[in-house]
Amino acid sequence: MAGGLKAWGIFLSVLLGVVSNWQHWARGSSPQVPCLFVFGDSVFDNGNNLALDTDVTVDYLPYGVDFPYGSTGRCSNGVNRADAIADLLGFENYIPPFGKGNCREFMGGVNYASGGSGILNTTGYLLGQRYTMDLQLYNHKIIASRIAKELGGADVASKYLGQCIYAVEIGYNDYLNNYYGEGYNSSKIYTPEQFAQLLVQTYETQLERLYNEGARKVAVFGLIRMGCMPAYKNIFGADESSCVDKLNQAAQLFNSKLQKALPKLNANLPGAIFTYINSYEIDSENVTGLGFKIYQYELLSRS
Ligand SMILES: *[C@@H]1O[C@H](CO)[C@@H](O)[C@H](O)[C@H]1NC(C)=O
Ligand SMILES: *[C@@H]1O[C@H](CO)[C@@H](O)[C@H](O)[C@H]1NC(C)=O
Ligand SMILES: *[C@@H]1O[C@H](CO)[C@@H](O)[C@H](O)[C@H]1NC(C)=O
């Protein structure tokens, strides 16, 4: 898909801009940074939910149909974006999932992302277990202390962790499996404006926790047009050529608050480089004419 490739060109130039000062020592096939840590939901999950009791399982075809390892817990036919970032940064292997916490190779980074999870703890709870953003940060704390043990001290560990890239994308489920999801009460409590405010405030605190654990170079992904996702066009009854306006507006509201929050973090936290990734515009291409077919299927908690 040409649109996808163009999007990646834009995204990578942003990410590599962040890491360009590492290129001078990158030689041969060694990665441009020593480690990559990944946080998020099903967009980035590469197997964490396999360890959980959840409806968000993807360990069957057609997931993985184009992947040499088959279905691996990625919500994708092949690699996902987190894998692509690892690949383009020059990592030889995909970043291993945290799983139940037993991953043995963690010096090159860990993927904590969990399908169905959100910024808020209650998000996705009707789907079963998931590593919420707070739990992902808790899991990262465990890994950071293992790294400190490996390197022989907290100081050297935080120096090391400051050299890593952190890729963070979350928020879709706070809308799709919370605010606009059936069985959740947040839309009765908050206006869209108040809810976006709550999400971004909570997210800021979470990003600050990540910083306190040593993170400095953090790529924070905004939301794409959720209202154009085939499954949600289906759920909310948008026709082939249109999208669900309220979902796209929610994404824009969230994104604009997030985009304003990051420079504030950068100003307040010495050495922090939180970079906003404008996914909404990167992914702006009209995909209606590209030949996607939407099949009617039984959807969880809506019939
Ligand atoms: C969310 O859960 C974490 C632990 O998983 C807890 O520390 C935090 O206080 C909870 N947040 C709220 C708002 O309940
Ligand atoms: C909303 O739902 C959450 C999760 O089930 C629950 O903890 C909370 O008490 C509810 N709030 C209201 C106002 O009903
Ligand atoms: C997207 O493309 C389709 C087919 O090419 C066209 O019918 C539709 O009007 C376009 N939608 C927008 C929002 O541009």
Coordinates of C-alpha atoms and ligand atoms in Angstrom, one line a residue:
M1 CA 0.0 0.0 0.0
A2 CA 1.7 3.1 -1.3
G3 CA 0.0 5.3 1.3
G4 CA 1.5 3.2 4.1
L5 CA 5.0 3.5 2.7
K6 CA 4.7 7.3 2.5
A7 CA 3.4 7.4 6.0
W8 CA 6.4 5.5 7.3
G9 CA 8.8 7.7 5.5
I10 CA 7.4 10.7 7.4
F11 CA 7.2 8.9 10.7
L12 CA 10.8 7.6 10.5
S13 CA 12.2 11.0 9.7
V14 CA 10.6 12.2 12.9
L15 CA 11.9 9.3 14.9
L16 CA 15.3 9.3 13.4
G17 CA 15.5 13.0 14.0
V18 CA 15.3 12.2 17.7
V19 CA 18.1 9.6 17.5
S20 CA 20.3 11.2 14.9
N21 CA 23.1 12.0 17.4
W22 CA 23.6 8.2 17.8
Q23 CA 24.4 7.6 14.2
H24 CA 28.1 8.5 14.6
W25 CA 28.8 5.3 16.5
A26 CA 26.3 3.1 14.7
R27 CA 28.4 0.8 12.6
G28 CA 27.8 -2.3 10.6
S29 CA 24.4 -3.8 11.5
S30 CA 24.3 -2.7 15.1
P31 CA 21.2 -0.8 16.0
Q32 CA 21.2 3.0 16.3
V33 CA 20.2 2.8 19.9
P34 CA 20.9 0.1 22.5
C35 CA 17.3 -0.5 23.4
L36 CA 13.7 0.1 22.4
F37 CA 10.8 -0.1 24.9
V38 CA 7.2 -0.3 23.6
F39 CA 4.0 0.7 25.4
G40 CA 0.5 0.6 24.0
D41 CA -2.5 -1.4 23.0
S42 CA -3.3 -3.8 20.2
V43 CA -1.6 -1.6 17.6
F44 CA 1.7 -2.5 19.3
D45 CA 1.0 -5.7 21.2
N46 CA 3.3 -8.5 20.0
G47 CA 2.2 -11.3 22.3
N48 CA 1.5 -10.0 25.7
N49 CA -2.1 -10.9 25.7
L50 CA -1.3 -14.5 25.1
A51 CA -0.4 -14.6 28.8
L52 CA -3.7 -13.1 29.9
D53 CA -7.3 -14.2 30.2
T54 CA -8.9 -11.9 27.7
D55 CA -11.3 -11.8 24.7
V56 CA -8.7 -9.8 22.9
T57 CA -6.8 -12.9 21.5
V58 CA -5.4 -13.1 18.0
D59 CA -3.6 -16.4 18.1
Y60 CA -5.4 -17.8 15.1
L61 CA -5.5 -17.2 11.3
P62 CA -5.8 -14.9 9.5
Y63 CA -3.7 -13.1 12.1
G64 CA -0.1 -13.7 11.1
V65 CA -1.0 -15.0 7.7
D66 CA 1.9 -13.1 6.1
F67 CA 4.3 -13.6 9.0
P68 CA 6.9 -16.4 8.9
Y69 CA 6.1 -17.3 12.5
G70 CA 2.3 -17.4 12.0
S71 CA -0.1 -16.0 14.5
T72 CA 2.0 -14.7 17.4
G73 CA -0.4 -12.4 19.3
R74 CA 0.0 -9.5 16.8
C75 CA -3.2 -7.9 15.7
S76 CA -1.9 -7.9 12.2
N77 CA -1.4 -10.1 9.1
G78 CA 2.3 -9.6 9.5
V79 CA 4.6 -7.4 11.5
N80 CA 3.1 -4.5 13.4
R81 CA 4.4 -0.9 13.7
A82 CA 6.4 -1.6 16.8
D83 CA 8.2 -4.4 14.9
A84 CA 8.8 -2.1 11.9
I85 CA 10.3 0.6 14.2
A86 CA 12.7 -2.0 15.7
D87 CA 13.6 -3.2 12.2
L88 CA 14.3 0.3 10.9
L89 CA 16.3 1.2 14.0
G90 CA 18.5 -1.7 13.0
F91 CA 17.6 -4.3 15.7
E92 CA 18.4 -7.8 14.6
N93 CA 15.4 -9.3 16.4
Y94 CA 11.9 -8.1 17.3
I95 CA 11.6 -6.6 20.7
P96 CA 10.4 -9.5 23.0
P97 CA 7.0 -9.2 24.8
F98 CA 7.0 -8.9 28.6
G99 CA 4.4 -11.8 28.7
K100 CA 4.0 -12.9 32.3
G101 CA 7.2 -11.3 33.3
N102 CA 9.5 -14.2 32.4
C103 CA 11.2 -12.6 29.4
R104 CA 15.0 -13.3 29.7
E105 CA 16.3 -11.0 27.0
F106 CA 15.5 -7.5 28.2
M107 CA 18.7 -5.5 27.7
G108 CA 17.6 -4.6 24.1
G109 CA 14.2 -3.5 25.3
V110 CA 10.8 -5.0 26.0
N111 CA 7.4 -4.7 24.5
Y112 CA 4.6 -4.2 27.2
A113 CA 1.7 -3.3 24.9
S114 CA -1.6 -5.1 25.6
G115 CA -4.6 -5.3 23.3
G116 CA -7.7 -3.8 24.9
S117 CA -5.8 -1.6 27.3
G118 CA -6.1 2.1 27.8
I119 CA -4.8 5.1 29.7
L120 CA -7.6 4.6 32.3
N121 CA -7.7 1.5 34.5
T122 CA -11.4 0.7 33.7
T123 CA -10.9 0.9 30.0
G124 CA -11.5 -2.4 28.3
Y125 CA -12.5 -4.2 31.5
L126 CA -15.5 -5.9 29.8
L127 CA -13.0 -7.6 27.5
G128 CA -11.1 -9.3 30.3
Q129 CA -7.5 -9.0 31.6
R130 CA -5.2 -6.5 30.0
Y131 CA -2.1 -4.6 31.0
T132 CA -3.4 -1.1 31.5
M133 CA -1.0 1.7 31.0
D134 CA -0.4 1.9 34.7
L135 CA 0.4 -1.9 34.8
Q136 CA 2.7 -1.5 31.8
L137 CA 4.7 1.1 33.7
Y138 CA 4.7 -1.2 36.7
N139 CA 6.1 -4.0 34.5
H140 CA 8.7 -1.6 33.2
K141 CA 9.8 -0.8 36.7
I142 CA 10.5 -4.5 37.2
I143 CA 12.5 -4.7 34.0
A144 CA 14.4 -1.5 35.0
S145 CA 15.4 -3.0 38.3
R146 CA 16.6 -6.2 36.5
I147 CA 18.7 -4.0 34.2
A148 CA 20.1 -2.2 37.2
K149 CA 21.1 -5.6 38.7
E150 CA 22.6 -6.6 35.3
L151 CA 24.7 -3.4 35.0
G152 CA 25.6 -3.2 38.6
G153 CA 23.8 -0.1 39.9
A154 CA 20.9 2.3 39.5
D155 CA 23.1 5.1 38.2
V156 CA 24.6 3.2 35.3
A157 CA 21.2 1.8 34.6
S158 CA 19.5 5.2 34.3
K159 CA 22.3 6.3 32.0
Y160 CA 21.7 3.3 29.9
L161 CA 17.9 3.7 30.0
G162 CA 18.3 7.3 28.9
Q163 CA 19.9 6.1 25.6
C164 CA 16.9 4.0 24.6
I165 CA 14.0 4.9 22.4
Y166 CA 10.5 4.6 23.9
A167 CA 7.5 4.2 21.6
V168 CA 4.2 4.9 23.2
E169 CA 0.7 4.8 21.6
I170 CA -2.5 4.5 23.7
G171 CA -5.9 6.0 23.9
Y172 CA -8.0 4.2 21.2
N173 CA -9.6 1.9 23.8
D174 CA -10.4 4.8 26.1
Y175 CA -12.8 5.7 23.4
L176 CA -13.7 2.5 21.7
N177 CA -13.9 0.3 24.8
N178 CA -14.8 2.9 27.3
Y179 CA -16.4 6.3 26.4
Y180 CA -18.2 5.1 23.2
G181 CA -18.3 1.5 24.2
E182 CA -21.5 -0.3 25.4
G183 CA -21.6 -1.1 29.1
Y184 CA -19.3 1.7 30.2
N185 CA -20.6 4.8 32.1
S186 CA -17.9 7.4 31.4
S187 CA -20.0 9.2 28.7
K188 CA -22.7 9.7 31.4
I189 CA -20.2 11.3 33.7
Y190 CA -18.0 13.4 31.4
T191 CA -18.5 15.6 28.3
P192 CA -16.1 14.7 25.4
E193 CA -14.1 17.8 26.4
Q194 CA -13.8 16.7 30.1
F195 CA -13.0 13.2 29.1
A196 CA -10.2 14.2 26.7
Q197 CA -8.9 16.4 29.6
L198 CA -9.0 13.5 32.0
L199 CA -7.2 11.2 29.5
V200 CA -4.4 13.6 28.7
Q201 CA -3.9 14.6 32.3
T202 CA -3.6 11.0 33.3
Y203 CA -1.3 10.3 30.3
E204 CA 0.9 13.2 31.4
T205 CA 1.4 11.7 34.8
Q206 CA 2.1 8.3 33.2
L207 CA 4.7 9.8 30.9
E208 CA 6.3 11.5 33.8
R209 CA 6.6 8.2 35.6
L210 CA 8.3 6.8 32.5
Y211 CA 10.7 9.8 32.6
N212 CA 11.4 9.0 36.3
E213 CA 12.3 5.5 35.3
G214 CA 15.1 6.9 33.1
A215 CA 13.3 7.5 29.8
R216 CA 14.4 10.6 27.8
K217 CA 13.7 10.0 24.1
V218 CA 10.0 9.2 23.8
A219 CA 7.9 9.0 20.7
V220 CA 4.3 9.6 21.6
F221 CA 1.8 8.6 19.0
G222 CA -1.4 10.6 18.5
L223 CA -4.6 8.8 17.4
I224 CA -5.5 8.1 13.8
R225 CA -9.0 8.6 12.4
M226 CA -10.7 6.0 14.5
G227 CA -14.0 6.8 12.8
C228 CA -12.6 5.4 9.5
M229 CA -11.6 2.0 11.0
P230 CA -13.7 -0.6 9.2
A231 CA -15.0 -2.3 12.3
Y232 CA -16.2 0.9 13.9
K233 CA -17.8 2.1 10.6
N234 CA -19.7 -1.1 10.8
I235 CA -20.6 -0.7 14.5
F236 CA -21.7 2.9 14.2
G237 CA -23.4 2.4 10.9
A238 CA -21.3 4.7 8.6
D239 CA -21.6 3.8 5.0
E240 CA -18.7 2.8 2.6
S241 CA -17.7 6.3 1.7
S242 CA -18.0 8.1 5.0
C243 CA -16.5 7.8 8.5
V244 CA -17.9 8.1 12.1
D245 CA -17.6 11.8 12.8
K246 CA -17.9 11.7 16.6
L247 CA -15.0 9.3 16.7
N248 CA -12.8 11.4 14.5
Q249 CA -13.7 14.5 16.4
A250 CA -12.8 12.7 19.7
A251 CA -9.4 11.7 18.2
Q252 CA -8.7 15.3 17.2
L253 CA -9.7 16.6 20.6
F254 CA -7.4 14.1 22.3
N255 CA -4.6 14.8 19.9
S256 CA -4.7 18.6 20.3
K257 CA -4.5 18.3 24.1
L258 CA -1.7 15.8 23.9
Q259 CA 0.2 17.8 21.4
K260 CA 0.1 20.8 23.8
A261 CA 1.0 18.7 26.8
L262 CA 4.3 17.3 25.5
P263 CA 6.2 20.7 25.2
K264 CA 5.1 21.3 28.8
L265 CA 6.7 18.1 29.9
N266 CA 9.9 18.9 27.9
A267 CA 10.1 22.3 29.6
N268 CA 9.6 20.9 33.1
L269 CA 11.7 17.7 32.9
P270 CA 15.4 18.2 32.2
G271 CA 16.7 16.3 29.2
A272 CA 13.3 15.0 28.2
I273 CA 12.5 14.8 24.5
F274 CA 8.9 13.8 24.1
T275 CA 8.1 13.9 20.4
Y276 CA 4.5 14.0 19.2
I277 CA 3.9 11.7 16.2
N278 CA 1.1 13.2 14.1
S279 CA -0.5 9.9 13.2
Y280 CA -3.8 11.6 12.3
E281 CA -2.2 13.4 9.4
I282 CA 0.3 10.6 8.5
D283 CA -2.7 8.3 8.1
S284 CA -4.9 10.9 6.3
E285 CA -5.1 9.1 2.9
N286 CA -8.6 8.2 1.8
V287 CA -8.6 4.4 1.8
T288 CA -12.1 4.0 0.4
G289 CA -10.8 3.3 -3.1
L290 CA -8.1 0.8 -2.1
G291 CA -10.2 -2.3 -2.3
F292 CA -10.7 -3.1 1.4
K293 CA -13.7 -5.4 1.8
I294 CA -15.7 -5.2 5.0
Y295 CA -17.3 -8.5 6.1
Q296 CA -20.2 -8.6 8.5
Y297 CA -19.2 -10.4 11.7
E298 CA -20.4 -10.9 15.2
L299 CA -19.0 -8.2 17.4
L300 CA -18.2 -8.5 21.0
S301 CA -20.8 -6.9 23.3
R302 CA -22.8 -5.5 20.4
S303 CA -25.3 -7.4 18.2
Ligands
LIG1 C1 -5.0 2.3 38.5 O1 -4.3 1.1 38.9 C2 -3.1 1.3 39.5 C3 -2.5 -0.1 39.7 O2 -2.6 -0.9 38.7 C4 -3.2 2.1 40.8 O3 -1.9 2.3 41.3 C5 -3.9 3.4 40.5 O4 -4.1 4.1 41.7 C6 -5.2 3.2 39.8 N1 -5.8 4.4 39.4 C7 -7.1 4.8 39.7 C8 -7.5 6.1 39.2 O5 -7.8 4.1 40.3
LIG2 C1 -18.7 3.6 36.6 O1 -18.2 2.3 36.3 C2 -17.1 2.0 37.1 C3 -16.5 0.7 36.6 O2 -17.5 -0.3 36.6 C4 -17.4 2.0 38.5 O3 -16.3 1.7 39.3 C5 -18.0 3.3 38.9 O4 -18.4 3.3 40.3 C6 -19.1 3.8 38.0 N1 -19.5 5.2 38.3 C7 -20.7 5.6 38.3 C8 -20.9 7.0 38.7 O5 -21.7 4.9 38.1
LIG3 C1 -12.7 8.7 -0.9 O1 -12.6 8.0 -2.1 C2 -13.8 7.5 -2.6 C3 -13.5 6.6 -3.9 O2 -12.3 7.0 -4.5 C4 -14.7 8.7 -3.0 O3 -16.0 8.2 -3.5 C5 -15.0 9.5 -1.7 O4 -15.8 10.6 -2.0 C6 -13.6 9.9 -1.1 N1 -13.9 10.5 0.3 C7 -13.4 11.6 0.7 C8 -13.7 12.0 2.1 O5 -12.6 12.2 0.0

